[in-house]
Amino acid sequence: MTENKRSLALIVGFSLASTIVYYTWAIGLSGFAITTKGVPASGALWATVAANLVFMATLPLWGKLSDRFGRKPIFLTYGVAFVVLSFPLMAALNNSAWRRFGIMVVALFFLGAFVGKKPAYFAELFPTAVRASGIGVPYSFIAAIFGGTAPYILPGSAATTSCGSSPSTRSCWC
């Protein structure tokens, strides 16, 4: 493993990015929408389930696009999309479960650009003898630490995108 420091660093960096994005947008957004935006709990649940089903359906599409155009343009699509869309998507969140579903679909669609090719990319980073531990140890470590804490990013980002604190207040972007 000490011979693969660059590969370990890539696994840590890419795992960190995708874990924070996934747990923020696919997991933490429900609780945030319920407590701060007034989305009904049942609507938030079903919006999450449906958006994650759409997310799963996009993974083969992104894999196929990556095979056709290359991994780098697809990874860049993911990165640029989240830099450009994160704050506008968060600002568009209101008390509607349908809007929440749409926001999640957009966010998870672009996350699929990375997640659809991540396993193949990670496998190519290590020789066969250390592949399982080279991927599993850093990925599990990152997911355990940042997966559970990523949803705490939401209240801070909402404070920078919202004009008010009540669930019925429209955001500054709308």
Short mmCIF file of C-alpha atoms in Angstrom, two decimals:
data_model
loop_
_atom_site.label_atom_id
_atom_site.label_comp_id
_atom_site.label_asym_id
_atom_site.label_seq_id
_atom_site.Cartn_x
_atom_site.Cartn_y
_atom_site.Cartn_z
CA MET A 1 0.00 0.00 0.00
CA THR A 2 2.88 2.40 0.67
CA GLU A 3 3.84 2.09 -2.98
CA ASN A 4 0.43 3.45 -4.03
CA LYS A 5 0.28 6.76 -2.16
CA ARG A 6 -0.99 8.68 -5.18
CA SER A 7 -3.77 6.13 -5.73
CA LEU A 8 -4.73 6.32 -2.05
CA ALA A 9 -4.86 10.12 -2.25
CA LEU A 10 -7.12 9.91 -5.33
CA ILE A 11 -9.44 7.44 -3.58
CA VAL A 12 -9.64 9.69 -0.52
CA GLY A 13 -10.28 12.85 -2.57
CA PHE A 14 -12.86 11.37 -4.91
CA SER A 15 -14.57 9.46 -2.10
CA LEU A 16 -14.73 12.61 -0.02
CA ALA A 17 -16.34 14.60 -2.83
CA SER A 18 -18.91 11.99 -3.82
CA THR A 19 -19.76 11.04 -0.22
CA ILE A 20 -20.41 14.60 0.87
CA VAL A 21 -22.48 15.32 -2.23
CA TYR A 22 -24.53 12.14 -1.98
CA TYR A 23 -25.22 12.32 1.74
CA THR A 24 -26.04 16.02 1.54
CA TRP A 25 -28.37 15.86 -1.45
CA ALA A 26 -29.86 12.36 -1.19
CA ILE A 27 -29.99 11.79 2.56
CA GLY A 28 -29.74 15.04 4.51
CA LEU A 29 -32.01 17.10 2.29
CA SER A 30 -35.09 15.29 3.64
CA GLY A 31 -34.57 16.24 7.25
CA PHE A 32 -33.55 19.74 6.25
CA ALA A 33 -36.64 20.20 4.07
CA ILE A 34 -38.93 18.90 6.80
CA THR A 35 -37.50 21.01 9.63
CA THR A 36 -36.69 24.28 7.87
CA LYS A 37 -38.92 24.40 4.80
CA GLY A 38 -42.06 22.71 6.11
CA VAL A 39 -42.15 19.83 3.62
CA PRO A 40 -44.51 17.12 4.93
CA ALA A 41 -42.54 14.10 6.18
CA SER A 42 -44.36 11.60 3.95
CA GLY A 43 -43.82 13.81 0.89
CA ALA A 44 -40.12 14.17 1.73
CA LEU A 45 -39.79 10.40 2.09
CA TRP A 46 -41.41 9.61 -1.23
CA ALA A 47 -39.51 12.39 -3.01
CA THR A 48 -36.29 10.85 -1.69
CA VAL A 49 -37.24 7.33 -2.75
CA ALA A 50 -38.30 8.42 -6.25
CA ALA A 51 -35.23 10.65 -6.76
CA ASN A 52 -32.92 7.83 -5.72
CA LEU A 53 -34.63 5.48 -8.17
CA VAL A 54 -34.05 8.03 -10.93
CA PHE A 55 -30.44 8.34 -9.74
CA MET A 56 -29.93 4.58 -10.01
CA ALA A 57 -31.40 4.59 -13.51
CA THR A 58 -28.93 7.27 -14.64
CA LEU A 59 -25.82 5.32 -13.66
CA PRO A 60 -25.73 3.07 -16.74
CA LEU A 61 -26.35 6.13 -18.93
CA TRP A 62 -23.34 7.94 -17.48
CA GLY A 63 -21.25 4.78 -17.79
CA LYS A 64 -22.16 4.51 -21.47
CA LEU A 65 -21.42 8.20 -22.06
CA SER A 66 -18.08 7.76 -20.34
CA ASP A 67 -17.24 4.82 -22.59
CA ARG A 68 -18.09 6.92 -25.62
CA PHE A 69 -16.54 10.29 -24.70
CA GLY A 70 -13.98 9.33 -22.07
CA ARG A 71 -13.89 9.48 -18.33
CA LYS A 72 -12.38 12.95 -17.97
CA PRO A 73 -15.19 14.93 -19.69
CA ILE A 74 -17.79 13.06 -17.65
CA PHE A 75 -15.93 13.69 -14.37
CA LEU A 76 -15.63 17.37 -15.34
CA THR A 77 -19.37 17.48 -16.01
CA TYR A 78 -19.95 16.35 -12.44
CA GLY A 79 -17.55 18.90 -10.98
CA VAL A 80 -18.77 21.87 -12.99
CA ALA A 81 -22.43 21.00 -12.42
CA PHE A 82 -22.02 21.01 -8.64
CA VAL A 83 -20.01 24.21 -8.58
CA VAL A 84 -22.63 25.96 -10.73
CA LEU A 85 -25.83 24.38 -9.39
CA SER A 86 -25.38 23.82 -5.65
CA PHE A 87 -26.49 27.21 -4.37
CA PRO A 88 -29.28 27.79 -6.92
CA LEU A 89 -30.72 24.32 -6.19
CA MET A 90 -30.60 24.92 -2.46
CA ALA A 91 -32.16 28.35 -2.88
CA ALA A 92 -35.00 26.88 -4.96
CA LEU A 93 -36.04 24.56 -2.13
CA ASN A 94 -39.42 25.43 -0.65
CA ASN A 95 -42.22 23.56 1.15
CA SER A 96 -43.22 21.51 -1.89
CA ALA A 97 -42.30 17.83 -1.98
CA TRP A 98 -42.57 17.92 -5.79
CA ARG A 99 -40.06 20.73 -6.04
CA ARG A 100 -37.81 18.85 -3.64
CA PHE A 101 -38.07 15.80 -5.88
CA GLY A 102 -37.09 17.89 -8.92
CA ILE A 103 -34.15 19.46 -7.12
CA MET A 104 -32.94 16.06 -5.94
CA VAL A 105 -33.27 14.59 -9.44
CA VAL A 106 -31.13 17.37 -10.92
CA ALA A 107 -28.48 17.03 -8.19
CA LEU A 108 -28.40 13.23 -8.31
CA PHE A 109 -28.42 13.18 -12.11
CA PHE A 110 -25.13 15.05 -12.15
CA LEU A 111 -23.74 13.04 -9.25
CA GLY A 112 -24.36 10.00 -11.44
CA ALA A 113 -21.73 11.37 -13.84
CA PHE A 114 -19.15 10.55 -11.22
CA VAL A 115 -20.69 7.57 -9.48
CA GLY A 116 -21.42 5.74 -12.76
CA LYS A 117 -17.70 5.39 -13.50
CA LYS A 118 -16.23 5.50 -10.00
CA PRO A 119 -15.92 1.72 -9.44
CA ALA A 120 -14.08 1.15 -12.73
CA TYR A 121 -11.80 4.11 -12.12
CA PHE A 122 -11.01 3.04 -8.57
CA ALA A 123 -10.23 -0.53 -9.67
CA GLU A 124 -7.73 0.76 -12.23
CA LEU A 125 -5.78 2.67 -9.59
CA PHE A 126 -4.34 -0.37 -7.80
CA PRO A 127 -2.62 -3.60 -8.76
CA THR A 128 -4.73 -6.70 -8.21
CA ALA A 129 -2.85 -7.78 -5.07
CA VAL A 130 -3.88 -4.69 -3.08
CA ARG A 131 -7.04 -3.60 -4.92
CA ALA A 132 -9.59 -4.63 -2.29
CA SER A 133 -7.79 -3.03 0.63
CA GLY A 134 -6.58 -0.09 -1.45
CA ILE A 135 -10.14 0.85 -2.30
CA GLY A 136 -12.03 -0.49 0.71
CA VAL A 137 -10.08 0.99 3.58
CA PRO A 138 -9.94 4.65 2.50
CA TYR A 139 -13.44 4.60 1.02
CA SER A 140 -14.95 3.10 4.19
CA PHE A 141 -13.07 5.57 6.37
CA ILE A 142 -14.30 8.56 4.35
CA ALA A 143 -17.89 7.28 4.17
CA ALA A 144 -17.99 6.63 7.92
CA ILE A 145 -16.71 10.08 8.85
CA PHE A 146 -18.14 12.36 6.19
CA GLY A 147 -21.28 10.44 5.25
CA GLY A 148 -22.76 10.98 8.68
CA THR A 149 -21.63 14.57 9.04
CA ALA A 150 -22.34 15.88 5.53
CA PRO A 151 -25.99 16.77 6.25
CA TYR A 152 -24.77 19.32 8.78
CA ILE A 153 -23.58 21.40 5.82
CA LEU A 154 -27.19 22.15 4.89
CA PRO A 155 -28.14 24.61 7.64
CA GLY A 156 -25.06 26.72 6.91
CA SER A 157 -25.68 26.76 3.17
CA ALA A 158 -29.33 27.65 3.74
CA ALA A 159 -28.32 30.65 5.79
CA THR A 160 -26.36 31.99 2.82
CA THR A 161 -29.13 31.40 0.28
CA SER A 162 -32.30 32.25 2.16
CA CYS A 163 -33.83 35.66 2.80
CA GLY A 164 -35.66 34.49 5.90
CA SER A 165 -35.82 31.69 8.38
CA SER A 166 -39.47 30.68 8.22
CA PRO A 167 -40.50 27.69 6.10
CA SER A 168 -42.82 29.81 3.99
CA THR A 169 -40.23 32.48 3.11
CA ARG A 170 -39.27 32.38 -0.53
CA SER A 171 -35.59 32.32 -1.26
CA CYS A 172 -33.74 35.30 -2.70
CA TRP A 173 -33.17 33.40 -5.95
CA CYS A 174 -36.87 32.89 -6.74
#
